């Protein structure tokens, strides 16, 4: 028997993958979205989360980024 | 999209009518790959159709230092172009074998272009001397002024209404091209789109070409004939800079077209009634499209970029400053210069608008002060690399839509399917140990069919 899922394959570095798993565990997007944990650098996720995931990552990244100019002002 | 791609997109009928003129034939001929030109020349004086077999014998069987496969591919591309552009027609000879003939009108008119004869095919120049003769310098300035007013409008479409003289027609083309958008009807509150921003950062030749392409898409709506306009454009591209041409013998349609070209700065008319026009450099470059870049357009770069991400722009042009402000923080304005800095935030703003790092860097390179070219890289390495890094950090995740297969009963099934998928080129992930594989969404139907067939055996 073969199981078939539709979704999105995400390729990233191991650190980002852990972060994504963390988002999944804490249900940051409202629900679980990781379908299959493939290997160190690959995840298979639900197709609906594409946009919200992208925005969330972007937001998070801006939060932790050290902005030299704004910190001087 | 270059000239070739554009011509390929036209219908056979339109192309046939285009080839009725030597100027277009020659212009098309010039743009073809070398091998295709060679083919045409071999065909030019042969009036009979030529067998595919003979054609195949032109492919050299051995050529030291080159791969046979490469040669065959090159030949195939060379012939495909000709077929796509309806220069070659595939026919059957009387025995029913596949053969090829050169399009009749193309043959005749290319002969005229190369050997002379027939009607005079450049535009007629006026006989008497123009009392208001214009020199090349004036024409260059005029063309750039006109073109910049179009760009200026793009940068500030809202304000453009009163300040710049850009006509409804040009506006319509911009709207059609998707460079600006408006919510209301009639279009008043206009907004530049992300495509518009990308357009602004192109070099002038590519801009003009893109703009003309979009304009040509709308000519039929304006009641002009596409073939007449294209033929005229090709004729223009063979004209001489700084020479005046007579408007005599042009019908109303072409005169309207000429007025539009005048507005974008492709031709110069002193007065509508003067009966003569001057083509400008923009028009001469047009059929070169993107291939030849802006090498002919005189450059007045005025940016000095330092390794500390400071940019000094020695300009008073509102347009230049507005363009710079797309991806720089303007820090200070002085009577003859502007100081700006490239920061992560400012580049991020541009990236969010859909502008790529590559575009920003090439814009900087194009507008560098001549002094900057004394270094090996006009744009400092650190700056160019950092802009690219800023782009990359927004793309730490790579998304591919796909379909995942897992829980295969046997390793045999798994390798059967994964081998098939990779032979189709749709396999994007496979792990033998876990017996899991992912194929692209597009490839899924084919895989499904294959799997069902394999199961039923």
Coordinates of C-alpha atoms in Angstrom, one line a residue:
Chain A
X1 CA 0.0 0.0 0.0
X2 CA 1.4 3.4 -0.9
X3 CA 0.3 6.6 0.8
X4 CA 0.1 9.8 -1.2
X5 CA 0.1 13.3 0.2
X6 CA -0.1 16.6 -1.6
X7 CA 1.9 19.5 -0.1
X8 CA 5.0 21.6 -0.3
X9 CA 8.6 20.4 0.0
X10 CA 10.7 22.8 2.0
X11 CA 14.5 22.7 1.6
X12 CA 16.5 24.6 4.2
X13 CA 19.4 24.5 6.5
X14 CA 19.2 22.3 9.7
X15 CA 18.8 25.3 12.0
X16 CA 15.8 26.6 10.1
X17 CA 14.3 23.2 10.1
X18 CA 14.5 23.0 13.9
X19 CA 12.8 26.4 14.0
X20 CA 10.1 25.2 11.7
X21 CA 9.6 22.1 13.9
X22 CA 9.3 24.4 16.9
X23 CA 6.7 26.5 15.2
X24 CA 4.8 23.3 14.5
X25 CA 5.0 22.1 18.1
X26 CA 3.9 25.3 19.6
X27 CA 1.1 25.7 16.9
X28 CA 2.2 29.2 16.0
X29 CA 0.1 29.0 12.8
X30 CA -3.0 27.8 14.6
X31 CA -2.5 24.1 13.8
X32 CA 0.1 21.5 13.0
X33 CA 1.4 21.9 9.5
X34 CA 4.3 19.5 9.1
X35 CA 3.2 16.4 7.3
X36 CA 6.4 14.4 7.1
X37 CA 9.8 15.1 8.7
X38 CA 12.1 13.9 5.9
X39 CA 15.7 14.5 6.9
X40 CA 18.0 17.1 8.2
X41 CA 17.3 19.6 5.5
X42 CA 13.9 18.6 4.2
X43 CA 10.3 18.9 5.5
X44 CA 7.0 18.2 3.8
X45 CA 4.3 20.5 4.9
X46 CA 0.7 21.3 4.2
X47 CA 0.2 23.5 1.0
X48 CA -2.1 26.1 2.8
X49 CA 0.6 27.5 5.1
X50 CA 2.8 28.8 2.3
X51 CA 2.0 32.5 2.7
X52 CA 1.5 32.6 6.4
X53 CA 4.7 30.7 6.9
X54 CA 6.7 33.0 4.7
X55 CA 5.4 36.1 6.5
X56 CA 6.0 34.7 9.9
X57 CA 9.6 33.8 9.1
X58 CA 10.1 37.2 7.7
X59 CA 8.7 38.9 10.8
X60 CA 10.7 36.7 13.2
X61 CA 13.8 37.5 11.2
X62 CA 13.2 41.2 11.5
X63 CA 12.7 41.0 15.2
X64 CA 16.0 39.4 15.9
X65 CA 18.0 41.4 13.4
X66 CA 20.4 43.9 15.0
X67 CA 19.9 47.2 13.2
X68 CA 22.9 49.3 13.7
X69 CA 21.3 52.5 12.6
X70 CA 18.1 52.4 14.6
X71 CA 20.0 51.4 17.7
X72 CA 22.3 54.5 17.4
X73 CA 19.4 56.9 17.1
Chain B
X1 CA 11.6 39.2 -24.9
X2 CA 13.8 40.2 -27.8
X3 CA 12.9 40.9 -31.4
X4 CA 13.1 37.2 -32.4
X5 CA 10.7 36.1 -29.6
X6 CA 8.3 38.9 -30.5
X7 CA 8.2 38.0 -34.2
X8 CA 7.7 34.3 -33.3
X9 CA 4.6 35.3 -31.4
X10 CA 3.0 37.0 -34.4
X11 CA 0.6 35.1 -36.7
X12 CA 1.8 33.6 -39.9
X13 CA -0.3 36.0 -41.9
X14 CA 1.1 39.1 -40.2
X15 CA 4.7 37.8 -40.7
X16 CA 4.0 37.2 -44.4
X17 CA 2.8 40.7 -44.9
X18 CA 5.8 42.0 -42.9
X19 CA 8.2 40.2 -45.2
X20 CA 6.8 42.1 -48.2
X21 CA 9.3 44.8 -47.5
X22 CA 13.1 44.7 -48.0
X23 CA 13.8 46.7 -44.8
X24 CA 12.0 44.3 -42.5
X25 CA 13.6 41.3 -44.2
X26 CA 17.1 42.7 -43.7
X27 CA 16.4 43.7 -40.1
X28 CA 15.1 40.2 -39.4
X29 CA 18.0 38.6 -41.2
X30 CA 20.5 40.6 -39.1
X31 CA 19.0 39.4 -35.9
X32 CA 19.1 35.7 -36.7
X33 CA 21.8 33.3 -35.3
X34 CA 24.8 32.9 -37.6
X35 CA 23.9 29.4 -38.6
X36 CA 20.3 30.4 -39.6
X37 CA 21.7 33.2 -41.7
X38 CA 24.0 30.7 -43.4
X39 CA 21.0 28.5 -44.2
X40 CA 19.1 31.4 -45.7
X41 CA 21.9 32.4 -47.9
X42 CA 22.2 28.8 -49.2
X43 CA 18.5 28.9 -50.0
X44 CA 18.4 32.4 -51.5
X45 CA 19.0 31.5 -55.1
X46 CA 17.3 28.1 -55.1
X47 CA 13.8 28.3 -56.3
X48 CA 12.9 24.7 -55.7
X49 CA 12.2 23.1 -52.4
X50 CA 15.0 21.3 -50.7
X51 CA 14.8 17.8 -49.2
X52 CA 15.1 17.3 -45.5
X53 CA 17.6 14.6 -46.3
X54 CA 19.9 17.1 -48.0
X55 CA 19.5 19.4 -45.1
X56 CA 20.6 16.7 -42.7
X57 CA 23.7 16.2 -44.8
X58 CA 24.8 19.7 -44.0
X59 CA 25.4 18.7 -40.4
X60 CA 29.1 18.0 -40.3
X61 CA 29.8 14.4 -39.3
X62 CA 33.0 15.1 -37.5
X63 CA 34.5 18.3 -36.3
X64 CA 37.7 18.0 -34.2
X65 CA 37.4 19.5 -30.8
X66 CA 33.6 19.6 -30.7
X67 CA 30.9 17.3 -29.5
X68 CA 28.7 15.9 -32.2
X69 CA 25.6 16.3 -30.0
X70 CA 26.3 20.0 -29.6
X71 CA 26.5 20.5 -33.4
X72 CA 23.3 18.7 -34.0
X73 CA 21.5 20.7 -31.3
X74 CA 22.9 23.9 -32.8
X75 CA 21.6 22.9 -36.2
X76 CA 18.2 22.0 -34.8
X77 CA 17.9 25.3 -33.1
X78 CA 19.1 27.1 -36.2
X79 CA 16.4 25.5 -38.3
X80 CA 13.7 25.7 -35.7
X81 CA 14.0 29.5 -35.5
X82 CA 13.5 29.8 -39.2
X83 CA 10.4 27.6 -39.1
X84 CA 9.0 29.5 -36.1
X85 CA 9.4 32.8 -37.9
X86 CA 7.7 31.5 -41.0
X87 CA 10.8 32.2 -43.1
X88 CA 11.0 28.5 -43.9
X89 CA 8.0 26.5 -44.9
X90 CA 7.7 22.8 -44.5
X91 CA 6.2 21.3 -47.6
X92 CA 5.9 17.9 -49.3
X93 CA 7.5 17.5 -52.7
X94 CA 5.7 15.6 -55.5
X95 CA 6.9 12.3 -54.1
X96 CA 5.5 13.1 -50.8
X97 CA 8.9 13.5 -49.0
X98 CA 9.3 16.3 -46.4
X99 CA 11.1 19.2 -47.9
X100 CA 11.7 22.9 -47.1
X101 CA 11.3 26.1 -49.1
X102 CA 12.1 29.7 -48.3
X103 CA 9.1 31.9 -48.0
X104 CA 8.6 33.6 -51.4
X105 CA 8.1 37.1 -50.3
X106 CA 11.1 36.8 -47.9
X107 CA 13.3 35.5 -50.7
X108 CA 12.4 38.3 -53.1
X109 CA 12.7 41.1 -50.7
X110 CA 15.9 39.9 -49.1
X111 CA 17.4 39.8 -52.6
X112 CA 16.3 43.4 -53.2
X113 CA 17.9 44.4 -49.9
X114 CA 21.2 42.7 -50.7
X115 CA 21.5 43.2 -54.4
X116 CA 19.6 46.4 -54.9
X117 CA 16.8 47.1 -57.4
X118 CA 13.1 47.4 -56.8
X119 CA 11.5 50.5 -55.2
X120 CA 13.6 52.7 -53.1
X121 CA 13.1 51.3 -49.6
X122 CA 14.7 53.6 -47.2
X123 CA 12.6 56.6 -46.3
X124 CA 12.9 59.4 -48.8
X125 CA 15.0 62.3 -47.6
X126 CA 13.9 65.8 -48.3
X127 CA 15.4 67.5 -51.3
X128 CA 15.8 71.0 -50.0
X129 CA 17.9 71.9 -46.9
X130 CA 16.0 72.3 -43.7
X131 CA 16.2 75.9 -42.6
X132 CA 16.0 74.7 -39.0
X133 CA 18.7 72.0 -39.2
X134 CA 19.3 70.1 -36.0
X135 CA 22.5 68.4 -35.0
X136 CA 23.1 65.1 -33.3
X137 CA 23.7 66.7 -30.0
X138 CA 20.4 68.4 -30.0
X139 CA 18.6 65.2 -31.0
X140 CA 20.3 63.2 -28.2
X141 CA 19.2 65.8 -25.7
X142 CA 15.7 65.9 -27.0
X143 CA 15.3 62.2 -27.0
X144 CA 16.6 61.8 -23.5
X145 CA 14.3 64.7 -22.3
X146 CA 11.3 63.1 -23.8
X147 CA 12.1 59.7 -22.5
X148 CA 12.8 61.0 -19.1
X149 CA 9.5 62.7 -18.9
X150 CA 7.9 59.3 -19.4
X151 CA 10.0 57.9 -16.6
X152 CA 9.3 60.9 -14.5
X153 CA 5.6 60.3 -14.8
X154 CA 6.2 56.7 -13.8
X155 CA 8.0 57.7 -10.6
X156 CA 5.3 60.2 -9.6
X157 CA 2.2 59.4 -11.5
X158 CA 0.0 61.3 -9.1
X159 CA 1.8 64.5 -9.5
X160 CA 2.5 64.0 -13.2
X161 CA -1.0 65.0 -14.1
X162 CA -0.2 68.7 -13.9
X163 CA 3.6 69.0 -14.1
X164 CA 4.7 66.7 -16.9
X165 CA 3.4 66.8 -20.4
X166 CA 2.5 63.1 -21.0
X167 CA -0.5 62.4 -23.1
X168 CA -3.4 60.1 -22.5
X169 CA -2.0 57.8 -25.2
X170 CA 1.3 57.2 -23.4
X171 CA -0.6 56.8 -20.2
X172 CA -2.7 54.2 -21.7
X173 CA 0.3 52.3 -22.9
X174 CA 1.8 52.4 -19.4
X175 CA -1.5 51.1 -17.9
X176 CA -1.7 48.4 -20.5
X177 CA 1.9 47.3 -19.8
X178 CA 1.0 47.0 -16.1
X179 CA 3.7 49.5 -15.1
X180 CA 1.1 51.6 -13.3
X181 CA -2.3 50.7 -12.0
X182 CA -5.3 52.8 -11.0
X183 CA -8.4 51.9 -9.0
X184 CA -10.7 54.6 -10.3
X185 CA -12.2 55.2 -13.7
X186 CA -11.2 57.5 -15.4
X187 CA -7.7 56.8 -14.4
X188 CA -6.7 59.5 -12.0
X189 CA -5.1 58.1 -8.9
X190 CA -2.3 56.1 -10.4
X191 CA 0.1 53.9 -8.5
X192 CA 3.3 52.5 -9.8
X193 CA 3.4 48.7 -9.7
X194 CA 6.3 46.4 -8.9
X195 CA 6.7 45.7 -12.6
X196 CA 7.0 49.5 -13.0
X197 CA 9.9 49.7 -10.4
X198 CA 11.7 46.9 -12.2
X199 CA 11.2 48.7 -15.5
X200 CA 12.7 51.9 -14.1
X201 CA 16.0 50.2 -13.3
X202 CA 16.5 48.7 -16.8
X203 CA 18.8 50.4 -19.2
X204 CA 17.3 52.8 -21.7
X205 CA 17.5 50.5 -24.7
X206 CA 15.6 47.7 -23.0
X207 CA 13.1 50.2 -21.6
X208 CA 12.3 51.6 -25.0
X209 CA 12.1 48.1 -26.5
X210 CA 9.7 46.9 -23.8
X211 CA 7.6 50.0 -24.1
X212 CA 7.3 49.7 -27.9
X213 CA 6.4 46.1 -27.6
X214 CA 3.5 47.0 -25.3
X215 CA 2.6 49.9 -27.5
X216 CA 2.4 47.6 -30.5
X217 CA 0.0 45.3 -28.6
X218 CA -2.4 48.2 -28.5
X219 CA -2.0 49.7 -32.0
X220 CA -4.8 47.7 -33.5
X221 CA -7.1 49.2 -30.8
X222 CA -6.1 52.6 -31.9
X223 CA -7.1 51.8 -35.4
X224 CA -3.5 51.5 -36.8
X225 CA -2.2 48.6 -38.7
X226 CA 0.4 46.5 -36.9
X227 CA 2.2 45.7 -40.1
X228 CA 2.5 49.3 -41.3
X229 CA 3.8 50.4 -37.9
X230 CA 6.4 47.6 -37.7
X231 CA 7.5 48.2 -41.2
X232 CA 8.0 51.8 -40.4
X233 CA 9.9 51.0 -37.2
X234 CA 12.3 48.8 -39.2
X235 CA 12.8 51.5 -41.8
X236 CA 13.6 53.9 -39.0
X237 CA 16.2 51.6 -37.7
X238 CA 18.0 51.9 -41.0
X239 CA 18.0 55.6 -41.1
X240 CA 20.9 57.9 -40.3
X241 CA 21.2 59.9 -37.2
X242 CA 21.2 63.7 -37.7
X243 CA 19.6 63.5 -41.1
X244 CA 16.1 64.7 -41.8
X245 CA 13.5 62.6 -43.7
X246 CA 10.5 63.7 -45.5
X247 CA 7.0 63.0 -44.3
X248 CA 5.7 63.1 -47.9
X249 CA 3.7 60.1 -49.0
X250 CA 2.9 59.0 -45.4
X251 CA -0.8 58.3 -44.9
X252 CA -2.8 59.4 -42.0
X253 CA -2.3 56.2 -40.1
X254 CA 1.5 56.6 -40.2
X255 CA 1.3 60.2 -39.3
X256 CA -0.6 59.3 -36.1
X257 CA 2.1 56.7 -35.4
X258 CA 4.8 59.3 -36.0
X259 CA 3.1 61.6 -33.5
X260 CA 3.2 58.9 -30.9
X261 CA 6.8 58.2 -31.6
X262 CA 7.5 61.9 -31.3
X263 CA 6.1 61.9 -27.9
X264 CA 8.4 59.1 -26.6
X265 CA 11.3 60.9 -28.2
X266 CA 12.0 58.4 -31.0
X267 CA 11.7 61.0 -33.7
X268 CA 11.9 64.7 -33.6
X269 CA 9.5 67.0 -35.4
X270 CA 9.8 70.7 -35.1
X271 CA 6.3 71.3 -36.2
X272 CA 3.5 69.0 -37.4
X273 CA 3.4 70.9 -40.6
X274 CA 7.2 71.1 -41.2
X275 CA 7.0 68.0 -43.4
X276 CA 10.1 66.5 -42.1
X277 CA 11.3 64.5 -39.1
X278 CA 14.6 63.4 -37.6
X279 CA 15.0 60.0 -36.1
X280 CA 16.8 59.9 -32.8
X281 CA 19.2 57.5 -31.3
X282 CA 16.4 55.7 -29.4
X283 CA 14.8 54.8 -32.7
X284 CA 18.0 53.6 -34.3
X285 CA 18.6 51.2 -31.4
X286 CA 15.2 49.8 -31.3
X287 CA 15.5 46.6 -33.3
X288 CA 18.7 45.8 -31.5
X289 CA 16.5 45.2 -28.6
X290 CA 18.2 43.9 -25.5
X291 CA 21.0 42.2 -27.5
X292 CA 23.2 45.2 -28.0
X293 CA 22.4 46.9 -24.7
X294 CA 22.8 50.6 -24.3
X295 CA 26.3 50.8 -25.8
X296 CA 25.2 53.5 -28.2
X297 CA 23.4 55.7 -25.8
X298 CA 25.7 58.3 -24.4
X299 CA 26.3 57.8 -20.7
X300 CA 26.2 60.5 -18.1
X301 CA 26.8 58.5 -14.9
X302 CA 27.0 60.6 -11.8
X303 CA 27.0 58.1 -8.9
X304 CA 29.9 57.7 -6.6
X305 CA 29.6 54.7 -4.4
X306 CA 31.9 54.2 -1.5
X307 CA 32.7 50.9 0.3
X308 CA 31.0 52.3 3.4
X309 CA 27.6 52.1 1.6
X310 CA 27.5 55.9 1.0
X311 CA 26.2 57.0 -2.4
X312 CA 26.9 60.5 -3.7
X313 CA 24.8 61.5 -6.7
X314 CA 26.0 64.6 -8.6
X315 CA 22.7 65.3 -10.2
X316 CA 19.8 67.8 -10.0
X317 CA 17.5 65.6 -11.9
X318 CA 14.3 64.8 -9.9
X319 CA 14.1 61.5 -11.8
X320 CA 17.5 60.3 -10.8
X321 CA 16.9 61.2 -7.2
X322 CA 13.5 59.5 -7.2
X323 CA 15.1 56.4 -8.7
X324 CA 17.8 56.4 -6.1
X325 CA 15.2 56.7 -3.3
X326 CA 13.7 53.4 -4.3
X327 CA 16.5 51.5 -2.7
X328 CA 18.6 54.2 -0.8
X329 CA 18.0 56.3 2.3
X330 CA 18.4 59.9 1.1
X331 CA 20.4 61.7 3.9
X332 CA 20.9 65.1 2.5
X333 CA 20.2 67.2 -0.6
X334 CA 22.5 69.9 -1.8
X335 CA 22.2 72.3 -4.7
X336 CA 24.2 70.0 -7.0
X337 CA 24.4 66.7 -5.3
X338 CA 22.5 64.2 -3.1
X339 CA 24.0 62.1 -0.3
X340 CA 22.3 58.8 0.3
X341 CA 23.2 55.5 2.0
X342 CA 22.4 52.0 1.2
X343 CA 21.1 50.3 4.2
X344 CA 19.5 46.9 5.0
X345 CA 16.2 48.5 5.6
X346 CA 16.2 50.5 2.3
X347 CA 17.2 47.5 0.3
X348 CA 14.6 45.5 2.0
X349 CA 12.0 48.0 1.0
X350 CA 13.0 47.5 -2.6
X351 CA 13.1 43.8 -2.3
X352 CA 9.6 43.8 -0.9
X353 CA 8.5 45.7 -4.0
X354 CA 9.7 42.8 -6.1
X355 CA 13.0 44.3 -7.3
X356 CA 15.9 41.9 -7.4
X357 CA 19.4 42.5 -6.0
X358 CA 20.8 41.9 -9.4
X359 CA 18.7 44.8 -10.8
X360 CA 19.8 47.2 -8.1
X361 CA 23.5 46.3 -8.7
X362 CA 23.2 46.6 -12.4
X363 CA 21.4 50.0 -12.0
X364 CA 24.3 51.2 -9.9
X365 CA 26.8 50.0 -12.4
X366 CA 25.1 51.7 -15.2
X367 CA 25.0 55.0 -13.5
X368 CA 28.5 55.1 -12.1
X369 CA 30.5 58.2 -12.4
X370 CA 33.2 57.8 -15.0
X371 CA 35.8 58.1 -12.2
X372 CA 34.4 54.9 -10.7
X373 CA 35.3 52.9 -13.8
X374 CA 39.0 53.4 -13.0
X375 CA 38.7 50.6 -10.4
X376 CA 38.3 47.0 -11.5
X377 CA 34.7 46.8 -10.3
X378 CA 32.8 50.0 -10.8
X379 CA 30.5 49.1 -7.9
X380 CA 32.6 48.2 -4.8
X381 CA 32.6 44.5 -4.2
X382 CA 31.4 44.8 -0.6
X383 CA 28.4 46.7 -1.6
X384 CA 27.4 44.5 -4.5
X385 CA 27.9 41.3 -2.4
X386 CA 26.0 42.7 0.6
X387 CA 23.0 43.6 -1.5
X388 CA 22.9 40.1 -2.8
X389 CA 23.3 38.7 0.8
X390 CA 20.4 40.8 1.9
X391 CA 18.3 39.2 -0.8
X392 CA 19.4 35.7 0.0
X393 CA 18.6 36.0 3.7
X394 CA 15.0 36.6 2.8
X395 CA 15.1 33.3 1.0
X396 CA 16.3 30.8 3.5
X397 CA 13.6 28.4 2.7
X398 CA 13.1 26.9 -0.7
X399 CA 9.6 25.9 -1.4
X400 CA 8.5 23.4 -4.1
X401 CA 5.0 22.2 -4.5
X402 CA 4.9 18.5 -4.8
X403 CA 3.3 15.1 -4.0
X404 CA 4.8 12.7 -1.5
X405 CA 4.7 9.0 -1.8
X406 CA 5.6 6.8 1.2
X407 CA 5.0 3.4 2.8
X408 CA 6.0 1.3 -0.2
X409 CA 5.5 -2.4 0.4
X410 CA 8.8 -3.4 -1.1
X411 CA 12.1 -1.8 -2.1
X412 CA 11.4 -3.0 -5.6
X413 CA 8.3 -0.9 -5.9
X414 CA 10.1 2.0 -4.5
X415 CA 13.0 1.9 -6.9
X416 CA 10.8 1.2 -9.8
X417 CA 8.8 4.4 -9.2
X418 CA 11.7 6.5 -8.2
X419 CA 13.7 5.5 -11.3
X420 CA 10.8 6.3 -13.5
X421 CA 10.3 9.7 -11.9
X422 CA 14.0 10.6 -12.2
X423 CA 14.0 9.5 -15.8
X424 CA 11.1 12.0 -16.3
X425 CA 13.0 14.6 -14.5
X426 CA 10.2 15.2 -11.9
X427 CA 11.8 13.7 -8.9
X428 CA 12.7 16.3 -6.3
X429 CA 13.4 14.2 -3.2
X430 CA 14.0 10.5 -2.5
X431 CA 15.2 8.5 0.4
X432 CA 15.7 4.9 -0.1
X433 CA 15.9 3.9 3.6
X434 CA 12.6 5.4 4.5
X435 CA 11.1 4.5 1.1
X436 CA 9.9 8.0 0.6
X437 CA 9.9 10.2 -2.5
X438 CA 8.5 13.5 -3.6
X439 CA 7.7 14.4 -7.2
X440 CA 6.7 17.8 -8.6
X441 CA 3.1 18.6 -8.8
X442 CA 3.3 18.7 -12.6
X443 CA 4.8 15.3 -12.8
X444 CA 2.2 13.7 -10.5
X445 CA -0.4 12.6 -13.2
X446 CA 2.2 10.8 -15.2
X447 CA 3.6 9.0 -12.1
X448 CA 0.1 8.0 -11.1
X449 CA -0.6 6.5 -14.5
X450 CA 2.6 4.6 -14.5
X451 CA 2.0 3.3 -11.0
X452 CA -1.5 2.1 -11.8
X453 CA -0.2 0.3 -14.9
X454 CA 2.6 -1.3 -12.9
X455 CA 0.1 -2.5 -10.3
X456 CA -2.3 -4.1 -12.8
X457 CA 0.5 -6.2 -14.2

